[in-house]
Coordinates of C-alpha atoms and ligand atoms in Angstrom, one line a residue:
X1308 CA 0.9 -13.2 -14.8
X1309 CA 5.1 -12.7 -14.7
X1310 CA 6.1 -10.8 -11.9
X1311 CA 9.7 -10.5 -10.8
X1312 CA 10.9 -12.4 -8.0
X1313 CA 13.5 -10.5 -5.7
X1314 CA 15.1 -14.5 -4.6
X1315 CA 15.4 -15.8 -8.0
X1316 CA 16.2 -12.6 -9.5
X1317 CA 14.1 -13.3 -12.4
X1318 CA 10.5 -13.4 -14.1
X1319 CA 8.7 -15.9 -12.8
X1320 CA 4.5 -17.3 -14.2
X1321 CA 2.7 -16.9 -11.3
X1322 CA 0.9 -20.3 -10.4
X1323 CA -1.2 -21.4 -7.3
X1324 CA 1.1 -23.9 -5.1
X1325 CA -2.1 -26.1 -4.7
X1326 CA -3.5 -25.1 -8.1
X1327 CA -6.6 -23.5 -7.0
X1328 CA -5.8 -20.0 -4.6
X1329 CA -3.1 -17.9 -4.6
X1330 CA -1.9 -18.0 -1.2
X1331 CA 0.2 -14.8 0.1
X1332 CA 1.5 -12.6 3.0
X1333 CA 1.9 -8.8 3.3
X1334 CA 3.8 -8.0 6.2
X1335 CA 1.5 -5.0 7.9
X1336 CA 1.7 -1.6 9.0
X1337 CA 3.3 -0.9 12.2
X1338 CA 0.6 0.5 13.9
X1339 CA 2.0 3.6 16.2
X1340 CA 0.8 6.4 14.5
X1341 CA -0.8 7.4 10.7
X1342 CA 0.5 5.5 7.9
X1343 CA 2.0 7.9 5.3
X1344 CA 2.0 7.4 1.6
X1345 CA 5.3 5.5 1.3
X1346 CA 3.9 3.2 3.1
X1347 CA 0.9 3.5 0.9
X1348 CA 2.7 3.0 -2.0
X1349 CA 3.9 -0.5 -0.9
X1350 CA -0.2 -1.3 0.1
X1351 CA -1.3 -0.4 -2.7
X1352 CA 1.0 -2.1 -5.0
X1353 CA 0.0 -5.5 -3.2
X1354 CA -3.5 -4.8 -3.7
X1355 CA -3.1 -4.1 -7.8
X1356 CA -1.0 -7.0 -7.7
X1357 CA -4.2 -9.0 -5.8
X1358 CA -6.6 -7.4 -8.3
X1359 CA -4.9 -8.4 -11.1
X1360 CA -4.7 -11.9 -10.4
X1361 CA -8.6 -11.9 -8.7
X1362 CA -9.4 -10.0 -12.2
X1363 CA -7.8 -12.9 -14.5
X1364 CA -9.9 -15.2 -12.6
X1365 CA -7.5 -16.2 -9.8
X1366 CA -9.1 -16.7 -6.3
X1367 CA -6.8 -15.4 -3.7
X1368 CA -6.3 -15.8 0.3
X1369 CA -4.7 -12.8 1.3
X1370 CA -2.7 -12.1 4.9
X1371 CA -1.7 -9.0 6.1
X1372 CA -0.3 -8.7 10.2
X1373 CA -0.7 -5.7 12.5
X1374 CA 2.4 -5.3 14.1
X1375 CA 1.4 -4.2 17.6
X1376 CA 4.2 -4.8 20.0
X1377 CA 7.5 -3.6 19.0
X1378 CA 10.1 -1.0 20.1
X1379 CA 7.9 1.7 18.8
X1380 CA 4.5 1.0 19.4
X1381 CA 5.6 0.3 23.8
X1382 CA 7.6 3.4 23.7
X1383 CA 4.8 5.6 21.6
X1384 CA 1.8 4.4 23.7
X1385 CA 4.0 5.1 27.1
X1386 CA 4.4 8.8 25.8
X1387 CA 0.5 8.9 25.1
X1388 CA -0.3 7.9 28.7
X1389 CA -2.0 4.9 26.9
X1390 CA -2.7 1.3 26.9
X1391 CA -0.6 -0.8 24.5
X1392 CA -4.3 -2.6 23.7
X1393 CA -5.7 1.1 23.2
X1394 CA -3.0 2.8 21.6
X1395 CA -2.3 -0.1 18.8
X1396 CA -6.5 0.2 18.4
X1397 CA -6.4 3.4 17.7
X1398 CA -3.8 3.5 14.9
X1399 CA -5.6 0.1 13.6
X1400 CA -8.7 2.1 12.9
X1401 CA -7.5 5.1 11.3
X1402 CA -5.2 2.8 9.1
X1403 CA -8.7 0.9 8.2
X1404 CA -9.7 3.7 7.1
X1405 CA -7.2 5.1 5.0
X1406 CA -7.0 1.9 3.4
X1407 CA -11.1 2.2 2.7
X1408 CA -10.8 5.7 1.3
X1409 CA -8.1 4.4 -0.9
X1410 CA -10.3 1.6 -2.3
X1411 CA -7.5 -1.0 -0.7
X1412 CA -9.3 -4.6 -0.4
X1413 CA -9.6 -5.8 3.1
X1414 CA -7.2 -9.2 4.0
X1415 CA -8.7 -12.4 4.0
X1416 CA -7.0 -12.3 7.6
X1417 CA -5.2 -9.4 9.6
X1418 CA -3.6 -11.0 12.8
X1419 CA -2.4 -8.7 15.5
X1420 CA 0.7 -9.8 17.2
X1421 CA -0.6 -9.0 20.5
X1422 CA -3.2 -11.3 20.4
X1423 CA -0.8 -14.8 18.6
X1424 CA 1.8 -14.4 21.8
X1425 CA 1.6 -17.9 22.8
X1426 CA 2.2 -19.2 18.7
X1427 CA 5.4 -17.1 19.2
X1428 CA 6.8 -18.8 22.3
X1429 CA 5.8 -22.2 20.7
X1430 CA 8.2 -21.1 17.5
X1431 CA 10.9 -20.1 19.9
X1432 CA 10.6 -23.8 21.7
X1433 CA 10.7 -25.3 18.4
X1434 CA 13.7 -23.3 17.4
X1435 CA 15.6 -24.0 21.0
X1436 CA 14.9 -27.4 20.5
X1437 CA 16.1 -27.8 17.2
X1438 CA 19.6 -26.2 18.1
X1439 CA 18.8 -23.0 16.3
X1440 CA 18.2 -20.4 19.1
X1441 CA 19.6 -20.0 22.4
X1442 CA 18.7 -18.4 26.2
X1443 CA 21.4 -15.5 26.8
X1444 CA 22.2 -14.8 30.3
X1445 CA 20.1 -11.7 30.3
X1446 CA 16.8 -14.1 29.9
X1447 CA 16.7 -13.2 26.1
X1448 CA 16.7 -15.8 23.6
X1449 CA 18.5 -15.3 19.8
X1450 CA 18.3 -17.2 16.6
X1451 CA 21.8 -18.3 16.2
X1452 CA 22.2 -17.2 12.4
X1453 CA 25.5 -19.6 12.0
X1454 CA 23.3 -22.4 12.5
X1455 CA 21.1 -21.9 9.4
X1456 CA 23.2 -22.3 5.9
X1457 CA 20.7 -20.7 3.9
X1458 CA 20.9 -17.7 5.9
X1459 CA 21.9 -14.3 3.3
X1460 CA 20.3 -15.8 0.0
X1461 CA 17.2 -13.1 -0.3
X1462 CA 19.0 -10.2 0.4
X1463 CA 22.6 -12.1 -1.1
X1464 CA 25.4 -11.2 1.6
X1465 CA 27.8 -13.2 -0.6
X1466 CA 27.9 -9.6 -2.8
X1467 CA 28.1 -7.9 0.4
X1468 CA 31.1 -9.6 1.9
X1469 CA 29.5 -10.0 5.0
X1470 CA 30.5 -13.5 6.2
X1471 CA 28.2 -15.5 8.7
X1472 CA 31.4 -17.3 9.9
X1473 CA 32.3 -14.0 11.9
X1474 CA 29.2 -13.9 13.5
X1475 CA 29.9 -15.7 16.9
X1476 CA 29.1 -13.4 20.1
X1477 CA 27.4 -10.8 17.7
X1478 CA 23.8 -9.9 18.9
X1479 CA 21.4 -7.3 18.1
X1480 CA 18.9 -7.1 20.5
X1481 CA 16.8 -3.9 18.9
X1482 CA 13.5 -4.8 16.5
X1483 CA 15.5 -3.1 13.9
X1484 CA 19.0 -2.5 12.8
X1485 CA 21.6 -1.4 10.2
X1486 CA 21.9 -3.1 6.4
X1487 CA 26.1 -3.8 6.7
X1488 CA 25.8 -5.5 10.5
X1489 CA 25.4 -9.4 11.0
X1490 CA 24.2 -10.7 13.8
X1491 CA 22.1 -13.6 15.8
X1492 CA 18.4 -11.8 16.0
X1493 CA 16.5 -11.3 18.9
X1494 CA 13.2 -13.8 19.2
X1495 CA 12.3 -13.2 22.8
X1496 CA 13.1 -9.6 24.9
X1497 CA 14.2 -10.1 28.5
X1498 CA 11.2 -7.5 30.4
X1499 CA 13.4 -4.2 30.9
X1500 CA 11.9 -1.5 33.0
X1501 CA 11.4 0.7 29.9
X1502 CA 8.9 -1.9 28.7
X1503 CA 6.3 -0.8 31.5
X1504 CA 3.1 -3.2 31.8
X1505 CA 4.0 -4.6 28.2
X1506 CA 5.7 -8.1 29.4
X1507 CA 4.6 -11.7 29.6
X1508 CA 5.2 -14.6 31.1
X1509 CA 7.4 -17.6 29.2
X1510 CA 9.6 -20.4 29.9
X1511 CA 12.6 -18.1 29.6
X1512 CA 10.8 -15.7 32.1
X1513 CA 8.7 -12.2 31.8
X1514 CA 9.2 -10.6 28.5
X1515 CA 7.8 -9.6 24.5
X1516 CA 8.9 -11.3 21.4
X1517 CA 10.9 -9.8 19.0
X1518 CA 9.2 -8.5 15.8
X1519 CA 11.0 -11.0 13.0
X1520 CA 8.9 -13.5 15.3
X1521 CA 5.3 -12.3 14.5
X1522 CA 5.5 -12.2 11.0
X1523 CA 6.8 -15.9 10.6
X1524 CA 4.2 -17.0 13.5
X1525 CA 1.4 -15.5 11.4
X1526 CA 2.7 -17.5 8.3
X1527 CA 3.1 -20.6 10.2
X1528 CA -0.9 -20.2 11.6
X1529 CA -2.3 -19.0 8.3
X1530 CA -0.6 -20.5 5.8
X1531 CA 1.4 -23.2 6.6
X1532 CA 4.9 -24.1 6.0
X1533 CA 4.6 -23.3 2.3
X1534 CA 2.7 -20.6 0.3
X1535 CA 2.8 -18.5 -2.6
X1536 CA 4.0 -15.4 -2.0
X1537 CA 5.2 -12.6 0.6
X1538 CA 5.7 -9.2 0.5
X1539 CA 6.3 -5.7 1.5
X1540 CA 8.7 -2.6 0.8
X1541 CA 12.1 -3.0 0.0
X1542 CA 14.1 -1.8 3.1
X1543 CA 12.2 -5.1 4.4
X1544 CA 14.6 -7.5 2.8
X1545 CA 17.5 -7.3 5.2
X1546 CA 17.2 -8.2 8.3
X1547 CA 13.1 -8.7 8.1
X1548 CA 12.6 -10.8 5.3
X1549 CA 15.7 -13.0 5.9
X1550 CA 15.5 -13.6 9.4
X1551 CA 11.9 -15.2 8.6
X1552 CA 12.9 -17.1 6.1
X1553 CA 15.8 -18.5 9.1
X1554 CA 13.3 -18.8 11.8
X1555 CA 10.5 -20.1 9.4
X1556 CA 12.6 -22.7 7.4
X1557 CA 14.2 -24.1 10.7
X1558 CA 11.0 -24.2 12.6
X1559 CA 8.5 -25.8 9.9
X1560 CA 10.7 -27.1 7.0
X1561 CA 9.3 -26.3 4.0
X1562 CA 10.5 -23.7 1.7
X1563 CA 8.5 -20.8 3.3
X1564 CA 7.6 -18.9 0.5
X1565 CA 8.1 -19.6 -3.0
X1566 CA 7.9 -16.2 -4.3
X1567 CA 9.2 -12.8 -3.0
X1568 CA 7.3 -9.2 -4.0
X1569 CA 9.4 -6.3 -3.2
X1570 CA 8.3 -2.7 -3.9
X1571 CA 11.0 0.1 -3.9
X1572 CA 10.8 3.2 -1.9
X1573 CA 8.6 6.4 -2.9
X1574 CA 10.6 9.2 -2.3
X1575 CA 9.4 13.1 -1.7
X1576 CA 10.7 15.7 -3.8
X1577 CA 13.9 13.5 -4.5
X1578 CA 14.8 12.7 -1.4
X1579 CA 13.7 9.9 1.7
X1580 CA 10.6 11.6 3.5
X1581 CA 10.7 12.9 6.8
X1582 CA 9.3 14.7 9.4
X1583 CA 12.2 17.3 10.5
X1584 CA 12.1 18.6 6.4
X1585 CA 8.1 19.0 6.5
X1586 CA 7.2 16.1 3.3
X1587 CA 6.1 13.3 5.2
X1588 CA 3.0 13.3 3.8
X1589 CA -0.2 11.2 4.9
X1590 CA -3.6 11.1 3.7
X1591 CA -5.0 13.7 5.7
X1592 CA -2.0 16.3 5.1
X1593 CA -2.6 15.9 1.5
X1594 CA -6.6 16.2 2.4
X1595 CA -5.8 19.6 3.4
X1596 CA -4.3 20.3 0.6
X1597 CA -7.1 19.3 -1.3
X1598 CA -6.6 15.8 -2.8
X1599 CA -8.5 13.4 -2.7
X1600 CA -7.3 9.5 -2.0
X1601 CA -7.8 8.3 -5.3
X1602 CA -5.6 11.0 -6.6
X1603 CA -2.9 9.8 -4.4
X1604 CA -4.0 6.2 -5.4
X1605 CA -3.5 7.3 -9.0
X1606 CA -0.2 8.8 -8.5
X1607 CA 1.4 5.8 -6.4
X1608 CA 0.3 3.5 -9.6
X1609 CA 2.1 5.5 -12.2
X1610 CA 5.3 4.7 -11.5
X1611 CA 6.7 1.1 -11.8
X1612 CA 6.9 -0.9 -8.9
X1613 CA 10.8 -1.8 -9.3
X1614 CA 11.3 2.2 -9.7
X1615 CA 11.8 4.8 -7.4
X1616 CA 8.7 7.4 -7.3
X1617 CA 9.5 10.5 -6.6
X1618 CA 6.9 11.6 -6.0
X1619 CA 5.1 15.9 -5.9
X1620 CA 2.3 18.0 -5.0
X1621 CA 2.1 19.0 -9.0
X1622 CA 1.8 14.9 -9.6
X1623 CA -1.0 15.2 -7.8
X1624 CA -2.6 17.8 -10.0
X1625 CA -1.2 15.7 -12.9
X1626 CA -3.6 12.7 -11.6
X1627 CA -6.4 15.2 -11.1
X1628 CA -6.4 15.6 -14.9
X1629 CA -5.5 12.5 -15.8
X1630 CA -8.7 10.7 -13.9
X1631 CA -11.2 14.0 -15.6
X1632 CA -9.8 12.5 -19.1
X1633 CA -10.3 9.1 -18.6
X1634 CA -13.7 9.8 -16.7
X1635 CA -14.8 12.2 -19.8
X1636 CA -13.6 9.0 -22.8
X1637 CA -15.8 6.7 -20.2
X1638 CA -19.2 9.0 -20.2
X1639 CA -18.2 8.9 -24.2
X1640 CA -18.4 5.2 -24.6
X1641 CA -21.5 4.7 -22.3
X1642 CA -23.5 7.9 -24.1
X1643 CA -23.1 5.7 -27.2
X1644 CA -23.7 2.2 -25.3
X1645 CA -27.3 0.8 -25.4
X1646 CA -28.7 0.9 -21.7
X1647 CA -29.6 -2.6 -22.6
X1648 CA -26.6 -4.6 -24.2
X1649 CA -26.2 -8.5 -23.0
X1650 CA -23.1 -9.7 -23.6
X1651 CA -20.4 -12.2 -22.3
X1652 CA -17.3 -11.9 -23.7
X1653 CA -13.9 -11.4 -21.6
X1654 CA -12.3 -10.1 -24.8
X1655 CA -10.5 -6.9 -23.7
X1656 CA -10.4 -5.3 -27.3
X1657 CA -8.6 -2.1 -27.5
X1658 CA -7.8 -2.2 -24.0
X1659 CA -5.5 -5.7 -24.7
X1660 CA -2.5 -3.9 -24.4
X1661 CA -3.5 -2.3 -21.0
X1662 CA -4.5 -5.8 -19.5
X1663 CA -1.2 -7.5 -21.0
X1664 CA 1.0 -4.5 -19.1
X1665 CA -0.5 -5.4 -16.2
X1666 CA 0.4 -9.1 -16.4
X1667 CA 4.1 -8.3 -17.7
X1668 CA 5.6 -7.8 -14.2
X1669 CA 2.5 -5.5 -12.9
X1670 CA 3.4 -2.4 -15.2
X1671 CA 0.6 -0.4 -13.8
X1672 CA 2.2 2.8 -15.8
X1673 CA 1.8 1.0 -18.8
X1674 CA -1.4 0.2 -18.1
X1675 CA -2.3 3.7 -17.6
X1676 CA -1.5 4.7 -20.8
X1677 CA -2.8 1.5 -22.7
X1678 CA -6.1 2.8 -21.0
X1679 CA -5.6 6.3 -22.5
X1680 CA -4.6 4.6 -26.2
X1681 CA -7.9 2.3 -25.5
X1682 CA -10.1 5.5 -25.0
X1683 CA -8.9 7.2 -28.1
X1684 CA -9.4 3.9 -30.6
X1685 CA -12.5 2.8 -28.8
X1686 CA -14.1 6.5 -29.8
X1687 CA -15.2 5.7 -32.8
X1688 CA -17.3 2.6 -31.7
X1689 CA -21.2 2.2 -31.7
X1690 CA -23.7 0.5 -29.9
X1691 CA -23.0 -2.8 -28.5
X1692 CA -19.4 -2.6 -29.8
X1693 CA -19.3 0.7 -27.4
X1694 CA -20.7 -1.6 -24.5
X1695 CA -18.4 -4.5 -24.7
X1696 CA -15.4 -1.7 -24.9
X1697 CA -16.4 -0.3 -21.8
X1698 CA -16.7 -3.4 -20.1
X1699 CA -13.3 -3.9 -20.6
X1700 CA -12.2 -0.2 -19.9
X1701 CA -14.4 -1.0 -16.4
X1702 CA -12.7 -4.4 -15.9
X1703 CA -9.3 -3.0 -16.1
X1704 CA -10.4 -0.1 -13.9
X1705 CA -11.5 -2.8 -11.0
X1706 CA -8.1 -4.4 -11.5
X1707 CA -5.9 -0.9 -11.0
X1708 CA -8.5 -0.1 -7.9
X1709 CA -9.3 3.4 -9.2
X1710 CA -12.7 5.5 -8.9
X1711 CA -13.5 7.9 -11.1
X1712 CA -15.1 11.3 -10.5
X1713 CA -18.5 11.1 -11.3
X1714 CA -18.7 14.4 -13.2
X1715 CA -15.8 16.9 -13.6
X1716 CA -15.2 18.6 -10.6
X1717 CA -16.8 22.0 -10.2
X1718 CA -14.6 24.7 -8.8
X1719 CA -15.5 25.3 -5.6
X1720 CA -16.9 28.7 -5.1
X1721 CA -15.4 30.8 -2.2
X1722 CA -19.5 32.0 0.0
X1723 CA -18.7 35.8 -0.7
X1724 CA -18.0 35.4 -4.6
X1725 CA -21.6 33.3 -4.4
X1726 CA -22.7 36.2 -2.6
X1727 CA -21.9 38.7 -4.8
X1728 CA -23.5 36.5 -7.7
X1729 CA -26.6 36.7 -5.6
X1730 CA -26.7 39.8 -5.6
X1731 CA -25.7 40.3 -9.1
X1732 CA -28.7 37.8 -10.3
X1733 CA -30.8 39.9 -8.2
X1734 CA -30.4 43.3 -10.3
X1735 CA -30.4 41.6 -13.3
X1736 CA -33.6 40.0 -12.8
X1737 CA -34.8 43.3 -11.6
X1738 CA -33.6 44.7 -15.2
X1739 CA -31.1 47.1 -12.8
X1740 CA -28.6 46.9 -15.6
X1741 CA -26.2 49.3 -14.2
X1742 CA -25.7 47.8 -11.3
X1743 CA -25.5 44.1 -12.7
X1744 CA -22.8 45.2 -15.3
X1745 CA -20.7 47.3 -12.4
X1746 CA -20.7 43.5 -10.7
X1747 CA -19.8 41.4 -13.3
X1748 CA -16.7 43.8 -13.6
X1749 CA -16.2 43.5 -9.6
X1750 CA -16.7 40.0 -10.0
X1751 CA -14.0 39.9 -12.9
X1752 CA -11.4 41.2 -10.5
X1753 CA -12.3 39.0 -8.1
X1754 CA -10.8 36.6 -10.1
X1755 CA -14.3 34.8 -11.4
X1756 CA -16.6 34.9 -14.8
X1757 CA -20.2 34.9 -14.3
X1758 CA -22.1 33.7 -17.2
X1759 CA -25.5 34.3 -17.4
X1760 CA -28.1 31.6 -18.6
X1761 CA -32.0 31.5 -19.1
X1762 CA -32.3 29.5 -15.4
X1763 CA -29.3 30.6 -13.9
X1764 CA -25.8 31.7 -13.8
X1765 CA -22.5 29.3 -14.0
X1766 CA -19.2 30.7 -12.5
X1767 CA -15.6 29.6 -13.7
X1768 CA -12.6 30.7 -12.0
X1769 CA -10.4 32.9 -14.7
X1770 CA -7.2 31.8 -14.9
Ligands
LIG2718 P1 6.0 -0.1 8.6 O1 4.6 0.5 9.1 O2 7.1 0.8 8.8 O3 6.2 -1.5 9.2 O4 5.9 -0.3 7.0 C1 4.8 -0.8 6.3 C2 5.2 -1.1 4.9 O5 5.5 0.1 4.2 C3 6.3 -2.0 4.8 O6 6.1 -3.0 3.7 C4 7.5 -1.1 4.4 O7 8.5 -1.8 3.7 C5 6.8 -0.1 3.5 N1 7.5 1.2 3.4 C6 8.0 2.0 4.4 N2 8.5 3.2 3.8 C7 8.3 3.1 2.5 C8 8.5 4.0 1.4 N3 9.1 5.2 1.5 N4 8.1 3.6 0.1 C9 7.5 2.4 0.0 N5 7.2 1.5 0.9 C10 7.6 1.9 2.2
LIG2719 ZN1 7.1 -9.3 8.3

């Protein structure tokens, strides 16, 4: 598999540093309220990207953190009259499940900050040691940037003019700050009477650590100075992503990690979400609405992960028709495939061009369609030849993470239309004519067709 790699700037063959598992990080949701589908889209990206490799044979170790202490989570669970511990729970769970109903394989590991506090302070005594972070007066301790050459290469400051020589006395001491501002990072947070309960104790006094911290003592715990590959959304790469690679590379050696994974930003309707306009969307909004996860799943795939998505409520609708076709070509292919084929062949046949997109720099929207091409030439297949094709059509299916409906959905029927169709089958049965045709017409301006069968009725919405 090629995938690009946001350091290098390049394609790169993806192959297993130790030559067995892939070895790579996701850096996790922030867990202080419902994960919403921009998010999403950056999840389920890394788990196609898992798939694919798992699917081509590939074994895999897979981290993902929790972030559970940060600005956001303290402040959030303070407003909810809530434990920290509780709040962060919570959150964890109903992200859990969100990623179930999405079909998102679990983590080999998921660490919670919370619980690797004491890993952190060891990093930040490494880092002291080593001359690369330094106690500030107010009992907070920075990585000094200036003191790490390599600092700016991911996210390439030289194009930005930003110049690490004018860094001296420049400190930001939030979890998060802007793209154009340089500055020593915060590893540990002097306790401040905002924080509540949420402090603890360390050689530089009472306090949390900082949240570029966690992510790099996670890597350090799970995977070692050097691994395959790390990941997340794109607005990650500055500060996040660099100031790990600072506080990662100074603290271990090693190169940290050898590939980078970046997924750009799903916008709504054109624009960033967010919750004063009304389109942040999560799972459950969309619930409401009445889409189902893998229709979001679907619609998060179809766009290239280097592109922005943009995406809409009528993209939704799109997938809902998309997943009926592909469901309908599948129920094809197995009608025609003997219930009793044995065969072991990894040939993908007319679904070659689907599997190839996906290992040309995950082009999950050309696999789509080369699933959709696969269908159509694969239709005129028999027997076993029908088996093996749907095999593969299956295969790539595991490898994009997507369910199909079972059977095309039914409309659902609103209980007083039923009722009326009761009533309807009721007269007709009792050969009341009159009254069953003066129904069908209600029924008509109702908005439904009822069509009469020897067992029963069927009704279809008329549109
Ligand atoms: P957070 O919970 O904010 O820490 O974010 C979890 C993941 O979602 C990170 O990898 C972010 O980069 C990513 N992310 C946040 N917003 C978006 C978005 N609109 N589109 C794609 N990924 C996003
Ligand atoms: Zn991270």
């Amino acid at each position: 598999m090629r995938l690009y790699d946001t350091l290098a700037r390049e394609l790169k063959e993806l192959r297993p540093l130790d030559g067995t598992t892939y070895r790579f990080y996701c850096c996790g949701p922030t867990v202080y309220g419902p994960a919403h589908i921009g998010n999403f889209r950056t999840f389920v990206l890394q788990d196609v990207f898992r798939r694919t490799l798992e699917t081509g044979g590939m074994r895999t170790f897979h981290v993902r953190n929790i972030t559970d202490v940060d600005d956001k989570t303290i402040r959030d669970s303070q407003a909810a009259g809530k434990s920290l511990e509780d709040f962060t729970a919570f959150w964890t769970e109903r992200f859990h499940a969100d990623c179930d109903a999405l079909g998102l394989l679990a983590p080999h590991v998921e660490p919670g900050a919370i619980e690797h506090i004491p890993q952190q302070i060891a990093m930040i005594e490494t880092l002291i040691r080593k001359g690369h972070a330094y106690a500030s007066d107010d009992g907070s301790v920075y990585f000094k940037i200036s003191s790490f050459p390599g600092y700016g290469k991911l996210s390439h400051l030289d194009e930005r003019e930003l110049d690490l020589g004018k860094t001296q006395n420049a400190r930001a001491n939030a979890d998060e700050y802007e793209k154009d501002s340089l500055s020593d990072f915060v590893l540990w947070k002097a306790r401040k009477p905002e924080d509540g309960v949420n402090f603890w104790p360390s050689p530089w006094g009472e306090g949390r650590p900082g949240w570029h911290l966690e992510c790099s003592a996670m890597i350090r715990e799970y995977l070692g100075a050097d691994f395959d590959l790390h990941s997340g959304g794109v607005d990650l790469v500055f500060p996040h992503h660099e100031n790990e690679i600072a506080q990662s590379q100074c603290a271990c050696g090693g190169h940290f990690a050898a590939h980078w994974f970046h997924v750009t930003h799903l916008l709504v309707d054109g624009g960033k979400m967010s919750k004063s306009v009304g389109n942040l969307y999560t799972l459950e909004d969309l619930a409401a609405k009445g889409f189902t996860a893998m229709e979001v799943r679907y619609v998060l795939i179809g766009a290239h992960y280097r592109k922005p998505l943009n995406f809409t409520l009528e993209s939704l609708a799109a997938a809902r028709e998309a997943m009926a076709k592909l469901a309908k070509g599948a129920r094809a292919l197995a009608a025609k495939a003997p219930a009793d084929a044995r065969f072991d062949t990894v040939e993908f046949g007319f679904f070659q061009a689907a599997w190839d997109s996906l290992n040309d720099d995950l082009n999950t929207p050309g696999c789509l369609g080369g699933l959709f091409t696969g269908l159509r030439e694969a239709a005129k297949l028999e027997g076993e030849e029908a088996a093996k094709a749907l095999a593969a059509f299956n295969r790539i299916l595991r490898a994009l993470g997507l369910t199909l409906p079972e059977e095309e959905p039914e409309a659902e029927v609103p209980a007083e239309i039923r009722a009326l169709a009761e009533e309807r089958w009721a007269a007709r049965s009792a050969k009341d004519w009159a009254k069953a045709d003066n129904m069908r017409q209600q029924l008509v301006e109702l908005g439904w067709n009822m069509k009469d069968g020897k067992e029963g009725y069927e009704l279809t919405p008329l549109s």
